[in-house]
Every structure is written in structure tokens, then in C-alpha cells.
Amino acid sequence: MPELPVIAAYIFGSIMVFAFLSRAFKGVRFYLRVLNAYLLLLTCAAYGVIASVTLKLVGKASISQWATARAFKTLGCPGLGIEFDVEGEEYLNTRPAVFISNHQSELDILFLGRTFPKHCSVTAKRSLKYIPFLGWFMALSGTVFIDRANRKNALAAFGNAVKEIQGNKQSVWIFPEGTRSYFSKPDLLPFKKGAFHLAVQASVPIVPVVVQNYSHVLHLQDRTFEPGTIKIKVLPPIETKDLTAEDVNDLVVKTREEMLKVIQSFTIENKKLN
């Protein structure tokens, strides 16, 4: 696929932007970086549409989202000046699985670009399906759309996801918080149970992916958007083979507590280093 010219052009343009950003005021840097991020998203969504169609034609549709995620990471990390320090990366090879992670802001799509495994699909609210380019890419690449306003449709979508997991070994990535937290502190919103019910029904492991609170890089309320390093820790898979629906509540609580400990440990480590 002809992605190299696009990548080269984007990186060159980003270098020119950063030459100006380094001399600009914080507020100006914020808006220019946001603009840069949205241009990046639009570019990769368009690329994702082409990649999804091409990969489907050659029988490799299951890696469409992985291919687009990697393109986003290849452009986004140098383009925005953001790096990721990933621990436990070997657990991303678990297949099939239900991957879960904390959901902080729109920048999460960049860490997905760094960690998203092959043969995996995201879940998303149904309204995203109708956004030009982004929605087209998501629909073509096998996104599991959830209609949160209609319980029957939501259950049907999860039922189809179970079939994909069991039949095609296609993993699923879910944000159990259900919405972005925009936290400036190391914390988590309450978890919804859908991801855990899905894992139990499909009898596949849950793989928690914990992302450091990155308000030092992006904090929308403070109009902060700076380069930096974000830590990620992939935890060992949690087996669900012998679990039933009655075990889901305990599973949710224990998993959230474990993820919260890791997020808080990132903050403690940073304070010691500083």
C-alpha cells in the first residue's frame, strides 16, 4: 500500500509546524497541536478506508484496524512529539481476547496506534458510524457498533461479537469506563460490565492495558498539549473459562482495583524521579 509518500509528507509538514511551535506561546501551541492531531486523524481515516477495502479484497480484513492503527502511530508519534514506554508488551499477543483499557481523552487513539494487536476490532458508539471517513473506515474494518440507547440492539451487537471471537479468533478492544474521563489525576471512572460479560460468554481472557494519566501531555481544560512520554503497562491475561455471569461483578471490581493501582503507581514513580 502506498503509505510511504503520505507518511513522508506528513512528517515534513509536522517538522515545519514544530519549528513554529517551539517559539509560540502555550495557548497557540495548544490550538496548533489540536489542529495537527485532527488533520492526522483525517489523514489516517482516509488511509484506513483504502486499507480496509484493499485488505478485504485479499482476504486479510481481520488486520485492517491494526494496519490503520500502525499508520496512525507512525505519523502521530513524531508528528506530535509523543513517545510511549510499554511494559508487558508480550501480553498483546494473546488471541483471542477482550482487551480493556482506561479512556482519558481523544488522544487515546494514539496509544491504540502503539498497542493495538493484529486480528482485533474496537467497539464504538453507533453515532460514530456516520462520520465521514472515520465512520466509513470503522464500518469497513469490522468495528462493533453499540447502540447505547437500545438495549436489544446492544445485546445483538455483543452476540455477534461473541461469534466473531469464537469463530474467527477476532479479539475485541473495549473501554469499560464507557466515556472519556479527562482526569488530571490518576483515577478511573466506574466500569460498565459489558466487556466482562462478553469475555465470560466467549470464554476468552481479559487483557487489561493500563495507560498512565497523561495530563502532563494533554489536558483540555488547562489548554495544555505538549510533547512527552506516556507509560503503558499491559497486565497478564485474566482467564474466564470457568466463570459464569454470577462471577462478573467480582471480576469487574477486582480488575478495576488492579488497574487503578497501576495508574497510581505511575504517579508515585514520577514523583520519585522528580
Tab-separated table of C-alpha atoms in Angstrom:
chain	number	residue	atom	x	y	z
A	1	MET	CA	0.000	0.000	0.000
A	2	PRO	CA	1.331	3.449	-0.932
A	3	GLU	CA	1.625	4.849	2.571
A	4	LEU	CA	5.279	5.974	2.493
A	5	PRO	CA	4.725	9.183	0.456
A	6	VAL	CA	1.851	10.150	2.758
A	7	ILE	CA	3.954	9.476	5.858
A	8	ALA	CA	6.925	11.434	4.476
A	9	ALA	CA	4.736	14.415	3.584
A	10	TYR	CA	3.051	14.405	6.985
A	11	ILE	CA	6.333	14.196	8.925
A	12	PHE	CA	7.840	17.004	6.850
A	13	GLY	CA	4.800	19.171	7.486
A	14	SER	CA	4.926	18.386	11.201
A	15	ILE	CA	8.593	19.384	11.408
A	16	MET	CA	7.693	22.751	9.881
A	17	VAL	CA	4.845	23.163	12.368
A	18	PHE	CA	7.078	22.286	15.334
A	19	ALA	CA	9.672	24.817	14.184
A	20	PHE	CA	6.982	27.409	14.798
A	21	LEU	CA	5.523	25.720	17.887
A	22	SER	CA	8.838	25.889	19.729
A	23	ARG	CA	8.643	29.692	19.568
A	24	ALA	CA	4.913	30.086	20.155
A	25	PHE	CA	3.007	30.793	23.357
A	26	LYS	CA	1.464	27.879	25.252
A	27	GLY	CA	-2.077	28.724	24.118
A	28	VAL	CA	-1.036	28.968	20.495
A	29	ARG	CA	0.848	25.673	20.766
A	30	PHE	CA	-2.260	24.022	22.175
A	31	TYR	CA	-4.531	25.001	19.291
A	32	LEU	CA	-1.925	24.232	16.652
A	33	ARG	CA	-1.304	20.800	18.124
A	34	VAL	CA	-5.038	20.095	18.283
A	35	LEU	CA	-5.334	21.111	14.636
A	36	ASN	CA	-2.355	18.907	13.793
A	37	ALA	CA	-3.967	15.972	15.637
A	38	TYR	CA	-7.274	16.334	13.776
A	39	LEU	CA	-5.501	16.565	10.431
A	40	LEU	CA	-3.631	13.413	11.381
A	41	LEU	CA	-6.899	11.678	12.268
A	42	LEU	CA	-8.490	12.706	8.965
A	43	THR	CA	-5.436	11.546	7.005
A	44	CYS	CA	-5.345	8.143	8.696
A	45	ALA	CA	-9.116	7.665	8.482
A	46	ALA	CA	-8.905	8.198	4.728
A	47	TYR	CA	-5.980	5.802	4.572
A	48	GLY	CA	-7.971	3.347	6.701
A	49	VAL	CA	-10.828	3.315	4.186
A	50	ILE	CA	-8.407	2.410	1.384
A	51	ALA	CA	-6.541	-0.118	3.539
A	52	SER	CA	-9.767	-1.794	4.701
A	53	VAL	CA	-11.064	-2.231	1.160
A	54	THR	CA	-7.696	-3.493	-0.096
A	55	LEU	CA	-7.183	-5.938	2.764
A	56	LYS	CA	-10.733	-7.245	2.409
A	57	LEU	CA	-10.115	-7.971	-1.270
A	58	VAL	CA	-7.024	-10.032	-0.429
A	59	GLY	CA	-8.691	-11.889	2.440
A	60	LYS	CA	-6.969	-10.086	5.306
A	61	ALA	CA	-9.796	-7.945	6.629
A	62	SER	CA	-9.049	-9.007	10.217
A	63	ILE	CA	-5.905	-6.838	10.323
A	64	SER	CA	-7.491	-3.685	8.857
A	65	GLN	CA	-7.689	-1.854	12.167
A	66	TRP	CA	-4.183	-2.951	13.145
A	67	ALA	CA	-2.757	-1.646	9.852
A	68	THR	CA	-4.505	1.708	10.247
A	69	ALA	CA	-3.504	1.956	13.908
A	70	ARG	CA	0.139	1.434	12.993
A	71	ALA	CA	-0.077	4.126	10.313
A	72	PHE	CA	-1.538	6.497	12.917
A	73	LYS	CA	1.291	5.709	15.322
A	74	THR	CA	3.938	6.084	12.595
A	75	LEU	CA	2.645	9.555	11.763
A	76	GLY	CA	1.411	10.657	15.164
A	77	CYS	CA	4.340	9.942	17.471
A	78	PRO	CA	6.895	12.060	15.576
A	79	GLY	CA	4.200	14.452	14.375
A	80	LEU	CA	3.022	15.283	17.910
A	81	GLY	CA	6.280	14.639	19.750
A	82	ILE	CA	4.829	11.852	21.888
A	83	GLU	CA	6.539	8.597	22.839
A	84	PHE	CA	5.243	5.511	24.659
A	85	ASP	CA	7.080	3.350	27.184
A	86	VAL	CA	5.322	-0.033	27.063
A	87	GLU	CA	5.772	-2.769	29.685
A	88	GLY	CA	4.315	-6.260	29.283
A	89	GLU	CA	4.007	-5.934	25.519
A	90	GLU	CA	4.159	-9.723	25.105
A	91	TYR	CA	0.614	-9.996	26.517
A	92	LEU	CA	-0.713	-8.122	23.474
A	93	ASN	CA	-0.152	-11.355	21.526
A	94	THR	CA	-2.983	-13.072	23.440
A	95	ARG	CA	-5.562	-14.239	20.887
A	96	PRO	CA	-8.476	-14.188	21.007
A	97	ALA	CA	-9.077	-11.916	23.977
A	98	VAL	CA	-11.075	-8.978	25.247
A	99	PHE	CA	-8.644	-6.091	25.697
A	100	ILE	CA	-9.721	-3.337	28.071
A	101	SER	CA	-8.099	-0.009	28.869
A	102	ASN	CA	-8.764	3.270	30.622
A	103	HIS	CA	-10.266	6.042	28.497
A	104	GLN	CA	-8.890	9.543	29.102
A	105	SER	CA	-9.313	11.715	26.016
A	106	GLU	CA	-9.298	11.873	22.223
A	107	LEU	CA	-5.537	11.252	22.399
A	108	ASP	CA	-6.264	7.622	23.328
A	109	ILE	CA	-6.367	6.852	19.630
A	110	LEU	CA	-2.599	7.453	19.505
A	111	PHE	CA	-1.818	4.949	22.251
A	112	LEU	CA	-4.072	2.492	20.429
A	113	GLY	CA	-1.845	3.064	17.422
A	114	ARG	CA	1.094	1.907	19.509
A	115	THR	CA	-0.501	-1.076	21.244
A	116	PHE	CA	-3.341	-2.309	19.044
A	117	PRO	CA	-2.850	-6.030	18.261
A	118	LYS	CA	-3.454	-7.828	15.000
A	119	HIS	CA	-6.835	-9.555	14.492
A	120	CYS	CA	-8.657	-7.168	16.806
A	121	SER	CA	-11.626	-4.793	16.483
A	122	VAL	CA	-12.721	-1.873	18.611
A	123	THR	CA	-16.186	-1.204	19.943
A	124	ALA	CA	-17.693	2.253	19.470
A	125	LYS	CA	-20.946	4.116	19.939
A	126	ARG	CA	-23.218	3.800	16.928
A	127	SER	CA	-23.246	7.542	16.154
A	128	LEU	CA	-19.599	7.393	15.046
A	129	LYS	CA	-20.624	5.203	12.130
A	130	TYR	CA	-21.995	8.228	10.270
A	131	ILE	CA	-18.926	10.482	10.485
A	132	PRO	CA	-17.275	10.869	7.045
A	133	PHE	CA	-14.023	8.938	6.582
A	134	LEU	CA	-13.720	7.894	10.243
A	135	GLY	CA	-17.126	6.186	10.278
A	136	TRP	CA	-16.546	4.714	6.821
A	137	PHE	CA	-13.244	3.232	7.946
A	138	MET	CA	-14.747	1.865	11.166
A	139	ALA	CA	-17.657	0.247	9.334
A	140	LEU	CA	-15.411	-1.302	6.661
A	141	SER	CA	-12.905	-2.641	9.188
A	142	GLY	CA	-15.309	-4.556	11.425
A	143	THR	CA	-15.955	-2.183	14.330
A	144	VAL	CA	-18.565	-3.445	16.800
A	145	PHE	CA	-21.046	-0.559	16.984
A	146	ILE	CA	-23.071	-0.335	20.187
A	147	ASP	CA	-26.447	1.406	20.303
A	148	ARG	CA	-26.421	2.552	23.914
A	149	ALA	CA	-29.999	3.842	23.682
A	150	ASN	CA	-31.354	0.456	22.617
A	151	ARG	CA	-30.568	-2.456	24.931
A	152	LYS	CA	-31.877	-5.040	22.447
A	153	ASN	CA	-29.602	-3.780	19.666
A	154	ALA	CA	-26.660	-3.561	22.047
A	155	LEU	CA	-27.136	-7.176	23.135
A	156	ALA	CA	-27.370	-8.249	19.498
A	157	ALA	CA	-24.085	-6.475	18.734
A	158	PHE	CA	-22.373	-8.274	21.609
A	159	GLY	CA	-23.863	-11.544	20.414
A	160	ASN	CA	-22.287	-11.018	17.011
A	161	ALA	CA	-19.001	-10.152	18.715
A	162	VAL	CA	-19.073	-13.458	20.607
A	163	LYS	CA	-19.477	-15.298	17.293
A	164	GLU	CA	-16.525	-13.420	15.774
A	165	ILE	CA	-14.357	-14.124	18.803
A	166	GLN	CA	-15.147	-17.828	18.882
A	167	GLY	CA	-15.392	-18.456	15.139
A	168	ASN	CA	-12.609	-16.272	13.736
A	169	LYS	CA	-10.413	-15.714	16.791
A	170	GLN	CA	-11.018	-11.983	16.400
A	171	SER	CA	-10.229	-10.088	19.584
A	172	VAL	CA	-12.168	-7.045	20.781
A	173	TRP	CA	-10.925	-3.829	22.424
A	174	ILE	CA	-13.292	-2.088	24.845
A	175	PHE	CA	-13.084	0.960	27.137
A	176	PRO	CA	-15.058	-0.251	30.188
A	177	GLU	CA	-15.433	3.264	31.597
A	178	GLY	CA	-17.786	3.910	28.700
A	179	THR	CA	-16.698	7.520	28.174
A	180	ARG	CA	-13.607	9.714	28.417
A	181	SER	CA	-12.665	10.765	31.955
A	182	TYR	CA	-10.490	13.832	31.168
A	183	PHE	CA	-8.939	13.343	34.611
A	184	SER	CA	-5.985	15.458	35.744
A	185	LYS	CA	-5.291	12.897	38.483
A	186	PRO	CA	-4.628	9.127	38.466
A	187	ASP	CA	-8.156	7.755	38.714
A	188	LEU	CA	-10.792	5.693	36.909
A	189	LEU	CA	-14.487	6.129	36.286
A	190	PRO	CA	-16.762	3.245	37.361
A	191	PHE	CA	-16.577	0.272	34.980
A	192	LYS	CA	-19.510	-0.937	32.927
A	193	LYS	CA	-19.946	-4.718	32.802
A	194	GLY	CA	-20.331	-5.309	29.059
A	195	ALA	CA	-16.687	-6.179	28.359
A	196	PHE	CA	-16.640	-8.674	31.217
A	197	HIS	CA	-19.890	-10.366	30.201
A	198	LEU	CA	-18.517	-10.618	26.674
A	199	ALA	CA	-15.305	-12.278	27.851
A	200	VAL	CA	-17.197	-14.738	30.049
A	201	GLN	CA	-19.681	-15.623	27.285
A	202	ALA	CA	-16.876	-16.167	24.778
A	203	SER	CA	-14.658	-17.930	27.371
A	204	VAL	CA	-11.634	-15.829	26.454
A	205	PRO	CA	-9.135	-13.955	28.651
A	206	ILE	CA	-9.397	-10.322	29.605
A	207	VAL	CA	-6.172	-8.384	28.983
A	208	PRO	CA	-6.046	-5.064	30.888
A	209	VAL	CA	-3.982	-2.305	29.253
A	210	VAL	CA	-3.244	0.492	31.715
A	211	VAL	CA	-2.233	3.933	30.462
A	212	GLN	CA	-0.588	6.496	32.699
A	213	ASN	CA	-2.589	9.620	33.464
A	214	TYR	CA	-1.202	11.875	30.751
A	215	SER	CA	-2.472	15.292	31.805
A	216	HIS	CA	1.196	16.377	31.635
A	217	VAL	CA	0.891	15.888	27.864
A	218	LEU	CA	-2.754	16.741	27.151
A	219	HIS	CA	-5.183	18.490	29.468
A	220	LEU	CA	-8.019	20.158	27.593
A	221	GLN	CA	-9.326	22.235	30.493
A	222	ASP	CA	-5.915	23.852	31.009
A	223	ARG	CA	-5.285	24.194	27.263
A	224	THR	CA	-2.156	22.078	27.610
A	225	PHE	CA	-0.850	19.957	24.734
A	226	GLU	CA	2.891	19.315	24.926
A	227	PRO	CA	5.339	16.638	23.784
A	228	GLY	CA	6.253	13.944	26.300
A	229	THR	CA	6.448	10.273	27.206
A	230	ILE	CA	3.426	8.231	28.313
A	231	LYS	CA	3.816	4.952	30.198
A	232	ILE	CA	1.696	1.912	29.405
A	233	LYS	CA	1.561	-1.400	31.271
A	234	VAL	CA	-0.127	-4.467	29.799
A	235	LEU	CA	-1.202	-6.790	32.612
A	236	PRO	CA	-1.202	-10.605	32.392
A	237	PRO	CA	-4.368	-12.122	30.887
A	238	ILE	CA	-7.210	-12.872	33.311
A	239	GLU	CA	-8.763	-16.242	32.486
A	240	THR	CA	-12.560	-16.525	32.355
A	241	LYS	CA	-13.072	-20.134	31.193
A	242	ASP	CA	-14.600	-21.381	34.431
A	243	LEU	CA	-16.570	-18.218	35.207
A	244	THR	CA	-20.287	-17.548	34.835
A	245	ALA	CA	-22.460	-14.432	34.758
A	246	GLU	CA	-22.648	-14.617	38.559
A	247	ASP	CA	-18.894	-14.013	38.743
A	248	VAL	CA	-18.940	-10.839	36.649
A	249	ASN	CA	-19.473	-8.363	39.494
A	250	ASP	CA	-16.429	-9.605	41.400
A	251	LEU	CA	-14.424	-9.723	38.177
A	252	VAL	CA	-15.254	-6.078	37.438
A	253	VAL	CA	-14.295	-4.913	40.931
A	254	LYS	CA	-11.010	-6.834	41.102
A	255	THR	CA	-9.911	-5.819	37.605
A	256	ARG	CA	-10.673	-2.155	38.193
A	257	GLU	CA	-8.825	-2.185	41.509
A	258	GLU	CA	-5.760	-3.752	39.890
A	259	MET	CA	-5.752	-1.227	37.043
A	260	LEU	CA	-6.181	1.681	39.451
A	261	LYS	CA	-3.178	0.520	41.490
A	262	VAL	CA	-1.037	0.541	38.369
A	263	ILE	CA	-2.197	4.043	37.351
A	264	GLN	CA	-1.402	5.339	40.835
A	265	SER	CA	1.992	3.609	40.811
A	266	PHE	CA	2.933	5.525	37.650
A	267	THR	CA	2.367	8.789	39.523
A	268	ILE	CA	4.417	7.618	42.514
A	269	GLU	CA	7.303	6.623	40.224
A	270	ASN	CA	7.256	10.018	38.525
A	271	LYS	CA	7.372	11.851	41.855
A	272	LYS	CA	10.419	9.798	42.925
A	273	LEU	CA	12.191	10.569	39.658
A	274	ASN	CA	11.472	14.270	40.000
